[in-house]
């Protein structure tokens, strides 16, 4: 029994070690390649930093517009994704009957299996259709990319919300009702605060997915040099697309290194967003306590 | 106050109880005794109609509360009625927040005035105030089983319901505290229904004892 336990302990430790080693290898590689190429010039090129940050001067050749574009994209996708995803998850967990639940769960699971390029193509065709039939000014844009990305992360948000609410212990699930609260009060005062930590974790995972996807945005509005979008109907720059574009079309080593620099910036954005989510989790817990 | 007429409950093909008739008198304690698994807690779920959320249960008969048949009431009306028929479960359903917030959140929602005073009074009634007065704002889940049980009893008392449904309210308490809580309930002016395994325990509190 002890030998068997030891055997499995060693086997599982080896697998976890390799998984961890791969993560460290990847991060170290990006750090090694990216750190040497990160500079003010990479971000702002020859533009005045203050003016660029105040959006008074346009940055050409720097990744500043791509950083802003990525942040805007994540923000908008999360808003659309959270509204539709969390609402659908709540509906599936609390209101839907068994048949509707089974049907919708299958639909969202199917959606999760759709490759992002297909979602990109669908939204591209949708924009062409809308452009031809209804709105001549409707073109691939930040709004279209955000909607496409939110559809991409929707299944994760729905499933996560549903699981968080389903996993609440039965006595807590009905607590509000036994204390004279209606279903909505029970949801907002008890269930959602109870599951807030897990809900924000799920939102962060979805956020990570939205951060890195290139296939969707390259078809729906991201371009190489658009500057900072002045409205959601404009084309925009984004870091994942910049990294893809440079690494597939670079002419010299210095140009390729700038892609590593951009990758490092993207990694930092992801880490910052992770820290921000953790802070939110703590704040939720504190407020709840 | 509360009249249970010809109440039958079944789960799938299994009959839990049949043709149950109980009359609950206003401002008195009524006890329901019986062995484990006989359906005592299920009876409480029938009274506050939380049984509606349980799958595969079938309920027949009447549960009259002030002449209203609860089984025919809409969900909206039941929400209002449940504020006056508070169920205190055997398993303390404590939320992962502070001791104070566990009581205050529900008081705020029901717009109870002078919350702090009433919370202190409720905690004193269940002999918990002295034990926790210095750590009201610490995590309630760190309380012992007996303290948690008294906390949810305090939460119920805070809402001043007309009917209290108490499922083994002293199961996790020592003899002295059980006795004190028993005396407090005896003096408490509301309709109380208590579930217990043992007739001898509830005989000290009331003569209205029904066996399931």
Short mmCIF file of C-alpha atoms in Angstrom, two decimals:
data_model
loop_
_atom_site.label_atom_id
_atom_site.label_comp_id
_atom_site.label_asym_id
_atom_site.label_seq_id
_atom_site.Cartn_x
_atom_site.Cartn_y
_atom_site.Cartn_z
CA UNK A 1 0.00 0.00 0.00
CA UNK A 2 2.80 2.36 1.00
CA UNK A 3 4.85 1.43 -2.08
CA UNK A 4 1.85 2.02 -4.34
CA UNK A 5 1.24 5.40 -2.71
CA UNK A 6 4.88 6.34 -3.17
CA UNK A 7 4.84 5.23 -6.81
CA UNK A 8 1.81 7.38 -7.67
CA UNK A 9 3.21 10.29 -5.67
CA UNK A 10 6.43 10.18 -7.73
CA UNK A 11 4.58 9.78 -11.07
CA UNK A 12 2.22 12.68 -10.39
CA UNK A 13 5.08 14.84 -9.07
CA UNK A 14 7.03 14.25 -12.30
CA UNK A 15 4.05 15.31 -14.44
CA UNK A 16 3.40 18.42 -12.32
CA UNK A 17 7.11 19.26 -12.44
CA UNK A 18 7.15 19.03 -16.24
CA UNK A 19 4.02 21.16 -16.56
CA UNK A 20 5.52 23.76 -14.23
CA UNK A 21 8.88 23.58 -16.01
CA UNK A 22 7.17 24.27 -19.36
CA UNK A 23 5.46 27.35 -17.95
CA UNK A 24 8.73 28.64 -16.50
CA UNK A 25 10.57 27.86 -19.73
CA UNK A 26 8.02 29.80 -21.75
CA UNK A 27 8.05 32.79 -19.42
CA UNK A 28 11.86 32.76 -19.19
CA UNK A 29 12.15 32.61 -22.99
CA UNK A 30 9.83 35.62 -23.42
CA UNK A 31 11.68 37.47 -20.65
CA UNK A 32 15.07 36.67 -22.17
CA UNK A 33 14.08 37.70 -25.68
CA UNK A 34 11.72 40.49 -24.71
CA UNK A 35 13.68 42.31 -22.00
CA UNK A 36 16.53 43.14 -24.36
CA UNK A 37 14.18 44.72 -26.88
CA UNK A 38 11.89 46.57 -24.49
CA UNK A 39 12.53 50.26 -24.61
CA UNK A 40 10.71 53.56 -24.66
CA UNK A 41 11.32 53.59 -28.38
CA UNK A 42 9.57 50.25 -28.87
CA UNK A 43 6.47 51.65 -27.18
CA UNK A 44 6.43 55.28 -28.24
CA UNK A 45 8.90 55.33 -31.18
CA UNK A 46 10.01 58.94 -31.62
CA UNK A 47 6.83 60.51 -30.28
CA UNK A 48 6.76 62.67 -27.14
CA UNK A 49 5.78 60.32 -24.30
CA UNK A 50 3.52 62.78 -22.45
CA UNK A 51 1.77 63.90 -25.62
CA UNK A 52 1.33 60.31 -26.74
CA UNK A 53 -0.13 59.29 -23.39
CA UNK A 54 -2.50 62.26 -23.47
CA UNK A 55 -3.51 61.11 -26.97
CA UNK A 56 -2.32 64.43 -28.40
CA UNK A 57 0.32 62.92 -30.67
CA UNK A 58 -0.08 59.85 -32.79
CA UNK A 59 2.53 57.11 -32.33
CA UNK A 60 3.84 55.60 -35.55
CA UNK A 61 5.97 52.42 -35.41
CA UNK A 62 5.55 52.04 -31.63
CA UNK A 63 3.31 49.54 -29.85
CA UNK A 64 1.50 52.14 -27.69
CA UNK A 65 -1.63 52.16 -29.93
CA UNK A 66 -1.62 48.34 -29.82
CA UNK A 67 -1.45 48.39 -25.99
CA UNK A 68 -4.39 50.81 -25.78
CA UNK A 69 -6.26 48.82 -28.46
CA UNK A 70 -5.74 45.58 -26.53
CA UNK A 71 -6.99 47.14 -23.28
CA UNK A 72 -10.06 48.61 -25.03
CA UNK A 73 -10.73 45.27 -26.69
CA UNK A 74 -10.48 43.32 -23.43
CA UNK A 75 -12.65 45.84 -21.60
CA UNK A 76 -15.43 45.81 -24.21
CA UNK A 77 -15.33 42.02 -24.70
CA UNK A 78 -15.54 41.50 -20.97
CA UNK A 79 -18.51 43.83 -20.65
CA UNK A 80 -20.42 42.03 -23.42
CA UNK A 81 -19.23 38.63 -22.22
CA UNK A 82 -20.06 39.22 -18.55
CA UNK A 83 -23.51 40.64 -19.29
CA UNK A 84 -24.55 37.76 -21.55
CA UNK A 85 -22.44 35.03 -19.94
CA UNK A 86 -23.27 35.65 -16.30
CA UNK A 87 -26.95 36.25 -17.09
CA UNK A 88 -27.13 32.99 -19.08
CA UNK A 89 -25.32 31.10 -16.30
CA UNK A 90 -27.77 32.44 -13.71
CA UNK A 91 -30.70 31.48 -15.92
CA UNK A 92 -29.36 27.96 -16.46
CA UNK A 93 -28.63 27.39 -12.78
CA UNK A 94 -31.68 28.95 -11.20
CA UNK A 95 -34.57 29.40 -13.59
CA UNK A 96 -34.31 26.92 -16.48
CA UNK A 97 -36.19 23.63 -16.32
CA UNK A 98 -34.35 20.39 -17.03
CA UNK A 99 -35.17 20.27 -20.78
CA UNK A 100 -34.22 23.89 -21.46
CA UNK A 101 -31.08 23.43 -19.35
CA UNK A 102 -30.00 20.35 -21.33
CA UNK A 103 -30.66 22.08 -24.65
CA UNK A 104 -28.85 25.31 -23.77
CA UNK A 105 -25.93 23.48 -22.12
CA UNK A 106 -25.44 21.49 -25.35
CA UNK A 107 -25.57 24.73 -27.37
CA UNK A 108 -22.92 26.42 -25.21
CA UNK A 109 -20.74 23.30 -25.25
CA UNK A 110 -20.96 23.29 -29.06
CA UNK A 111 -20.04 26.95 -29.11
CA UNK A 112 -16.99 26.19 -26.96
CA UNK A 113 -15.77 23.72 -29.59
CA UNK A 114 -16.06 26.22 -32.48
CA UNK A 115 -12.54 27.32 -33.55
CA UNK A 116 -11.93 31.04 -33.12
CA UNK A 117 -11.18 31.47 -36.84
CA UNK A 118 -14.75 30.32 -37.63
CA UNK A 119 -16.13 32.92 -35.23
CA UNK A 120 -13.90 35.50 -36.93
CA UNK A 121 -15.16 34.49 -40.39
CA UNK A 122 -18.77 34.55 -39.20
CA UNK A 123 -18.44 38.08 -37.83
CA UNK A 124 -16.58 39.21 -40.95
CA UNK A 125 -19.42 37.92 -43.15
CA UNK A 126 -21.95 39.44 -40.78
CA UNK A 127 -20.30 42.83 -41.11
CA UNK A 128 -20.26 42.51 -44.92
CA UNK A 129 -23.95 41.60 -44.88
CA UNK A 130 -24.85 44.46 -42.55
CA UNK A 131 -22.69 46.82 -44.57
CA UNK A 132 -24.50 45.90 -47.81
CA UNK A 133 -28.07 45.67 -46.56
CA UNK A 134 -28.51 48.03 -43.61
CA UNK A 135 -25.61 50.23 -42.66
CA UNK A 136 -23.13 51.39 -45.22
CA UNK A 137 -20.78 52.62 -42.48
CA UNK A 138 -20.71 49.28 -40.63
CA UNK A 139 -17.26 47.83 -41.24
CA UNK A 140 -14.83 45.63 -39.30
CA UNK A 141 -14.13 47.62 -36.16
CA UNK A 142 -13.32 47.52 -32.45
CA UNK A 143 -17.02 46.91 -31.70
CA UNK A 144 -17.21 43.95 -34.08
CA UNK A 145 -14.02 42.42 -32.65
CA UNK A 146 -15.32 42.87 -29.10
CA UNK A 147 -18.61 41.20 -29.97
CA UNK A 148 -16.78 38.34 -31.69
CA UNK A 149 -14.39 37.90 -28.74
CA UNK A 150 -17.26 38.01 -26.26
CA UNK A 151 -18.93 35.18 -28.21
CA UNK A 152 -15.64 33.29 -27.98
CA UNK A 153 -15.46 33.61 -24.18
CA UNK A 154 -19.22 33.25 -23.65
CA UNK A 155 -19.23 29.45 -23.09
CA UNK A 156 -16.54 29.74 -20.38
CA UNK A 157 -18.42 32.48 -18.57
CA UNK A 158 -21.76 30.64 -18.81
CA UNK A 159 -20.33 27.34 -17.60
CA UNK A 160 -18.35 28.99 -14.81
CA UNK A 161 -21.35 30.97 -13.53
CA UNK A 162 -23.59 27.92 -13.74
CA UNK A 163 -21.09 25.71 -11.89
CA UNK A 164 -20.43 28.35 -9.22
CA UNK A 165 -24.14 28.64 -8.47
CA UNK A 166 -24.83 24.91 -8.76
CA UNK A 167 -22.03 24.15 -6.28
CA UNK A 168 -23.47 26.36 -3.54
CA UNK A 169 -24.57 24.07 -0.69
CA UNK A 170 -28.30 23.37 -0.70
CA UNK A 171 -28.93 24.94 2.71
CA UNK A 172 -27.31 28.20 1.54
CA UNK A 173 -29.03 28.09 -1.85
CA UNK A 174 -32.45 28.29 -0.24
CA UNK A 175 -31.45 30.30 2.83
CA UNK A 176 -32.80 33.62 1.59
CA UNK A 177 -36.13 32.08 0.62
CA UNK A 178 -36.60 30.60 4.10
CA UNK A 179 -35.87 34.05 5.55
CA UNK A 180 -38.57 35.73 3.48
CA UNK A 181 -36.52 36.96 0.51
CA UNK A 182 -37.75 36.60 -3.04
CA UNK A 183 -35.70 34.80 -5.69
CA UNK A 184 -34.03 37.98 -6.95
CA UNK A 185 -33.07 39.11 -3.45
CA UNK A 186 -31.78 35.62 -2.68
CA UNK A 187 -29.67 35.77 -5.85
CA UNK A 188 -28.19 39.23 -5.33
CA UNK A 189 -27.82 39.26 -1.53
CA UNK A 190 -26.79 35.65 -0.90
CA UNK A 191 -25.93 33.51 -3.93
CA UNK A 192 -23.79 35.90 -6.00
CA UNK A 193 -21.76 37.26 -3.03
CA UNK A 194 -21.31 33.66 -1.81
CA UNK A 195 -19.91 32.61 -5.19
CA UNK A 196 -18.08 35.90 -5.91
CA UNK A 197 -14.57 34.48 -5.55
CA UNK A 198 -15.16 31.65 -7.98
CA UNK A 199 -17.06 33.94 -10.34
CA UNK A 200 -14.17 36.42 -10.56
CA UNK A 201 -11.71 33.55 -11.08
CA UNK A 202 -13.78 32.41 -14.07
CA UNK A 203 -13.92 35.93 -15.43
CA UNK A 204 -10.13 36.13 -15.20
CA UNK A 205 -9.73 32.87 -17.15
CA UNK A 206 -12.06 34.21 -19.83
CA UNK A 207 -10.09 37.44 -19.80
CA UNK A 208 -6.91 35.49 -20.50
CA UNK A 209 -8.61 33.85 -23.46
CA UNK A 210 -9.74 37.25 -24.78
CA UNK A 211 -6.23 38.66 -24.32
CA UNK A 212 -4.45 36.20 -26.55
CA UNK A 213 -6.79 35.46 -29.43
CA UNK A 214 -5.54 36.64 -32.81
CA UNK A 215 -7.66 34.72 -35.32
CA UNK A 216 -10.87 36.52 -34.36
CA UNK A 217 -9.48 40.04 -34.32
CA UNK A 218 -7.44 39.83 -37.54
CA UNK A 219 -10.68 39.25 -39.45
CA UNK A 220 -12.88 41.69 -37.60
CA UNK A 221 -11.03 44.96 -37.29
CA UNK A 222 -7.43 44.70 -36.07
CA UNK A 223 -4.92 46.19 -38.52
CA UNK A 224 -1.19 46.87 -38.47
CA UNK A 225 -1.24 50.66 -38.34
CA UNK A 226 -4.53 52.28 -37.44
CA UNK A 227 -3.41 54.29 -34.43
CA UNK A 228 -5.69 54.54 -31.40
CA UNK A 229 -9.35 54.02 -32.24
CA UNK A 230 -11.31 57.22 -31.60
CA UNK A 231 -14.62 55.33 -31.47
CA UNK A 232 -15.79 51.73 -31.26
CA UNK A 233 -16.60 51.86 -34.99
CA UNK A 234 -12.95 52.46 -35.93
CA UNK A 235 -10.28 49.97 -36.85
CA UNK A 236 -7.62 49.51 -34.18
CA UNK A 237 -4.26 47.99 -33.32
CA UNK A 238 -3.83 45.11 -30.89
CA UNK A 239 -0.78 43.38 -29.40
CA UNK A 240 -1.62 39.77 -30.42
CA UNK A 241 -2.10 40.92 -34.02
CA UNK A 242 1.12 42.98 -33.89
CA UNK A 243 3.07 39.95 -32.62
CA UNK A 244 1.56 37.74 -35.34
CA UNK A 245 2.11 40.30 -38.09
CA UNK A 246 5.73 41.06 -37.18
CA UNK A 247 6.76 37.45 -36.60
CA UNK A 248 5.30 36.35 -39.92
CA UNK A 249 6.65 39.23 -42.00
CA UNK A 250 9.83 40.43 -40.27
CA UNK A 251 12.71 41.56 -42.42
CA UNK A 252 15.53 41.56 -39.85
CA UNK A 253 16.34 40.28 -36.35
CA UNK A 254 15.66 43.68 -34.74
CA UNK A 255 12.11 43.61 -36.07
CA UNK A 256 11.56 40.09 -34.75
CA UNK A 257 12.91 41.17 -31.35
CA UNK A 258 10.29 43.92 -31.23
CA UNK A 259 7.66 41.15 -31.47
CA UNK A 260 9.24 39.53 -28.39
CA UNK A 261 9.10 42.92 -26.67
CA UNK A 262 5.41 43.19 -27.53
CA UNK A 263 4.88 39.61 -26.25
CA UNK A 264 6.45 40.60 -22.95
CA UNK A 265 4.19 43.65 -22.72
CA UNK A 266 1.16 41.42 -23.42
CA UNK A 267 2.31 39.05 -20.69
CA UNK A 268 2.65 41.98 -18.28
CA UNK A 269 -0.86 43.18 -19.16
CA UNK A 270 -2.19 39.68 -18.43
CA UNK A 271 -0.33 39.60 -15.09
CA UNK A 272 -1.59 43.09 -14.16
CA UNK A 273 -5.15 42.08 -14.99
CA UNK A 274 -4.68 38.94 -12.89
CA UNK A 275 -3.50 41.07 -9.94
CA UNK A 276 -6.43 43.41 -10.46
CA UNK A 277 -8.85 40.43 -10.41
CA UNK A 278 -7.23 39.10 -7.22
CA UNK A 279 -7.64 42.53 -5.65
CA UNK A 280 -11.31 42.54 -6.66
CA UNK A 281 -11.75 39.09 -5.12
CA UNK A 282 -10.28 40.28 -1.84
CA UNK A 283 -12.45 43.39 -1.90
CA UNK A 284 -15.57 41.27 -2.52
CA UNK A 285 -14.65 39.04 0.39
CA UNK A 286 -13.98 42.01 2.65
CA UNK A 287 -17.27 43.64 1.71
CA UNK A 288 -19.05 40.34 2.29
CA UNK A 289 -17.33 39.98 5.63
CA UNK B 1 -52.96 29.82 13.96
CA UNK B 2 -51.71 26.91 11.89
CA UNK B 3 -53.84 23.94 10.98
CA UNK B 4 -52.51 20.92 9.17
CA UNK B 5 -55.34 18.83 7.71
CA UNK B 6 -55.07 15.40 6.09
CA UNK B 7 -51.51 16.10 4.99
CA UNK B 8 -49.79 13.32 3.04
CA UNK B 9 -46.27 13.47 1.70
CA UNK B 10 -44.63 10.97 -0.60
CA UNK B 11 -41.26 10.78 -2.30
CA UNK B 12 -41.56 8.85 -5.52
CA UNK B 13 -43.40 5.66 -4.48
CA UNK B 14 -42.42 6.00 -0.85
CA UNK B 15 -44.98 7.41 1.58
CA UNK B 16 -43.32 9.65 4.16
CA UNK B 17 -46.45 10.41 6.16
CA UNK B 18 -50.15 10.08 5.48
CA UNK B 19 -53.30 11.87 6.61
CA UNK B 20 -51.50 13.97 9.18
CA UNK B 21 -53.66 16.28 11.30
CA UNK B 22 -52.00 18.79 13.63
CA UNK B 23 -53.41 21.91 15.24
CA UNK B 24 -50.87 24.52 16.23
CA UNK B 25 -52.10 26.93 18.87
CA UNK B 26 -51.13 30.59 18.80
CA UNK B 27 -48.30 31.70 21.12
CA UNK B 28 -47.75 28.17 22.40
CA UNK B 29 -45.04 25.62 21.89
CA UNK B 30 -45.98 22.52 19.92
CA UNK B 31 -43.55 19.64 19.68
CA UNK B 32 -43.31 16.98 17.02
CA UNK B 33 -41.35 13.90 17.97
CA UNK B 34 -40.31 10.83 16.09
CA UNK B 35 -37.39 8.70 15.03
CA UNK B 36 -34.81 9.79 12.45
CA UNK B 37 -35.95 9.72 8.83
CA UNK B 38 -39.63 9.65 9.70
CA UNK B 39 -40.28 12.99 8.00
CA UNK B 40 -40.12 15.56 10.80
CA UNK B 41 -37.89 17.98 8.89
CA UNK B 42 -39.91 17.35 5.71
CA UNK B 43 -43.00 18.47 7.63
CA UNK B 44 -41.30 21.83 8.24
CA UNK B 45 -40.49 22.10 4.55
CA UNK B 46 -44.20 21.51 3.90
CA UNK B 47 -45.23 24.22 6.36
CA UNK B 48 -42.96 26.91 4.85
CA UNK B 49 -43.60 25.43 1.40
CA UNK B 50 -39.91 25.04 0.62
CA UNK B 51 -40.94 21.52 -0.43
CA UNK B 52 -41.91 23.14 -3.74
CA UNK B 53 -38.22 23.35 -4.60
CA UNK B 54 -37.61 19.68 -3.90
CA UNK B 55 -38.00 17.33 -6.83
CA UNK B 56 -40.08 14.11 -6.74
CA UNK B 57 -42.06 15.10 -3.63
CA UNK B 58 -45.87 14.92 -3.76
CA UNK B 59 -47.95 16.73 -1.20
CA UNK B 60 -51.70 16.42 -0.55
CA UNK B 61 -53.97 17.97 2.03
CA UNK B 62 -54.20 21.45 3.53
CA UNK B 63 -51.88 23.69 5.53
CA UNK B 64 -53.96 26.56 6.84
CA UNK B 65 -52.14 29.59 8.21
CA UNK B 66 -54.59 32.17 9.57
CA UNK B 67 -57.20 30.52 7.36
CA UNK B 68 -55.07 30.74 4.17
CA UNK B 69 -54.15 27.46 2.48
CA UNK B 70 -50.39 27.80 1.98
CA UNK B 71 -50.38 25.06 -0.63
CA UNK B 72 -52.52 27.19 -2.92
CA UNK B 73 -50.64 30.45 -2.37
CA UNK B 74 -48.58 32.10 -5.10
CA UNK B 75 -44.80 32.36 -4.77
CA UNK B 76 -45.06 36.12 -4.20
CA UNK B 77 -47.47 35.71 -1.30
CA UNK B 78 -45.39 32.90 0.16
CA UNK B 79 -42.32 35.16 0.17
CA UNK B 80 -44.22 37.58 2.43
CA UNK B 81 -45.60 34.75 4.57
CA UNK B 82 -42.17 33.10 4.99
CA UNK B 83 -40.92 36.24 6.72
CA UNK B 84 -43.42 35.37 9.45
CA UNK B 85 -42.76 31.64 9.45
CA UNK B 86 -39.04 31.32 9.97
CA UNK B 87 -37.37 27.95 9.72
CA UNK B 88 -34.26 27.30 11.81
CA UNK B 89 -32.51 24.26 10.41
CA UNK B 90 -30.59 21.63 12.34
CA UNK B 91 -27.48 22.23 10.21
CA UNK B 92 -26.40 25.84 10.89
CA UNK B 93 -26.62 27.66 7.56
CA UNK B 94 -24.03 30.28 8.42
CA UNK B 95 -22.74 32.55 5.66
CA UNK B 96 -18.97 33.08 5.29
CA UNK B 97 -19.04 36.59 6.69
CA UNK B 98 -18.77 38.19 10.12
CA UNK B 99 -20.98 37.23 13.06
CA UNK B 100 -22.52 40.71 13.00
CA UNK B 101 -23.15 40.65 9.23
CA UNK B 102 -24.82 37.24 9.44
CA UNK B 103 -27.55 38.98 11.41
CA UNK B 104 -27.37 42.50 10.03
CA UNK B 105 -27.71 41.65 6.33
CA UNK B 106 -31.15 40.15 6.73
CA UNK B 107 -32.24 42.89 9.13
CA UNK B 108 -31.24 45.51 6.55
CA UNK B 109 -33.15 43.77 3.75
CA UNK B 110 -36.28 43.57 5.91
CA UNK B 111 -35.75 47.22 6.92
CA UNK B 112 -35.62 46.51 10.64
CA UNK B 113 -34.90 49.64 12.67
CA UNK B 114 -32.29 49.98 15.44
CA UNK B 115 -30.37 47.04 14.01
CA UNK B 116 -27.44 47.13 16.47
CA UNK B 117 -29.66 47.13 19.55
CA UNK B 118 -31.83 44.36 18.20
CA UNK B 119 -28.83 42.25 17.21
CA UNK B 120 -27.39 42.55 20.71
CA UNK B 121 -30.77 41.71 22.24
CA UNK B 122 -31.16 38.65 20.00
CA UNK B 123 -27.64 37.46 20.84
CA UNK B 124 -28.32 37.94 24.55
CA UNK B 125 -31.53 35.95 24.27
CA UNK B 126 -29.64 32.93 22.98
CA UNK B 127 -26.85 33.39 25.58
CA UNK B 128 -24.27 34.13 22.91
CA UNK B 129 -23.58 37.84 23.42
CA UNK B 130 -21.16 37.45 26.34
CA UNK B 131 -19.18 34.80 24.48
CA UNK B 132 -18.68 36.80 21.28
CA UNK B 133 -19.16 40.49 22.15
CA UNK B 134 -15.45 41.17 21.55
CA UNK B 135 -15.36 39.48 18.16
CA UNK B 136 -18.65 40.45 16.54
CA UNK B 137 -16.82 41.41 13.37
CA UNK B 138 -14.84 38.21 12.99
CA UNK B 139 -15.67 35.28 10.73
CA UNK B 140 -18.84 33.48 11.85
CA UNK B 141 -17.69 30.18 10.39
CA UNK B 142 -15.00 30.01 13.08
CA UNK B 143 -17.68 29.64 15.78
CA UNK B 144 -18.24 26.23 17.35
CA UNK B 145 -21.21 24.09 16.27
CA UNK B 146 -23.24 25.07 19.34
CA UNK B 147 -22.47 28.77 18.88
CA UNK B 148 -23.45 28.58 15.20
CA UNK B 149 -26.72 26.91 16.14
CA UNK B 150 -27.49 29.72 18.60
CA UNK B 151 -26.46 32.32 16.02
CA UNK B 152 -29.04 31.12 13.52
CA UNK B 153 -31.62 31.01 16.32
CA UNK B 154 -30.71 34.65 17.08
CA UNK B 155 -31.11 35.46 13.37
CA UNK B 156 -34.60 33.99 13.47
CA UNK B 157 -35.53 35.86 16.67
CA UNK B 158 -34.25 39.12 15.17
CA UNK B 159 -36.93 38.94 12.48
CA UNK B 160 -39.64 38.60 15.15
CA UNK B 161 -41.65 36.00 13.23
CA UNK B 162 -45.13 34.91 14.21
CA UNK B 163 -44.18 31.25 13.85
CA UNK B 164 -40.78 29.70 14.61
CA UNK B 165 -40.00 26.29 13.14
CA UNK B 166 -37.12 24.87 15.17
CA UNK B 167 -35.45 21.71 13.94
CA UNK B 168 -33.62 20.16 16.92
CA UNK B 169 -32.61 23.61 18.21
CA UNK B 170 -30.52 22.29 21.09
CA UNK B 171 -28.90 19.29 19.38
CA UNK B 172 -25.36 20.73 19.61
CA UNK B 173 -25.73 22.34 23.04
CA UNK B 174 -24.73 21.09 26.46
CA UNK B 175 -27.35 20.32 29.09
CA UNK B 176 -27.13 23.68 30.84
CA UNK B 177 -27.48 25.71 27.65
CA UNK B 178 -30.27 23.43 26.38
CA UNK B 179 -32.14 24.13 29.61
CA UNK B 180 -31.57 27.89 29.34
CA UNK B 181 -32.64 28.02 25.68
CA UNK B 182 -35.70 25.91 26.58
CA UNK B 183 -36.70 28.41 29.26
CA UNK B 184 -36.15 31.33 26.86
CA UNK B 185 -38.40 29.68 24.26
CA UNK B 186 -41.06 29.06 26.90
CA UNK B 187 -41.10 32.74 27.76
CA UNK B 188 -40.90 33.87 24.12
CA UNK B 189 -44.22 35.16 22.93
CA UNK B 190 -44.70 33.56 19.55
CA UNK B 191 -45.94 30.33 18.09
CA UNK B 192 -43.16 27.76 18.18
CA UNK B 193 -43.01 24.31 16.64
CA UNK B 194 -40.10 22.16 17.77
CA UNK B 195 -38.87 18.94 16.25
CA UNK B 196 -37.10 16.47 18.49
CA UNK B 197 -36.08 12.83 18.64
CA UNK B 198 -36.99 12.53 22.30
CA UNK B 199 -40.35 13.05 23.94
CA UNK B 200 -38.72 13.45 27.36
CA UNK B 201 -36.81 16.55 26.14
CA UNK B 202 -39.83 18.41 24.81
CA UNK B 203 -42.13 17.37 27.67
CA UNK B 204 -40.33 19.96 29.79
CA UNK B 205 -41.39 22.65 27.33
CA UNK B 206 -44.92 21.77 26.33
CA UNK B 207 -47.83 19.40 26.67
CA UNK B 208 -48.73 19.80 22.99
CA UNK B 209 -46.74 16.87 21.68
CA UNK B 210 -47.45 15.03 18.44
CA UNK B 211 -45.72 11.80 17.51
CA UNK B 212 -45.00 11.07 13.89
#
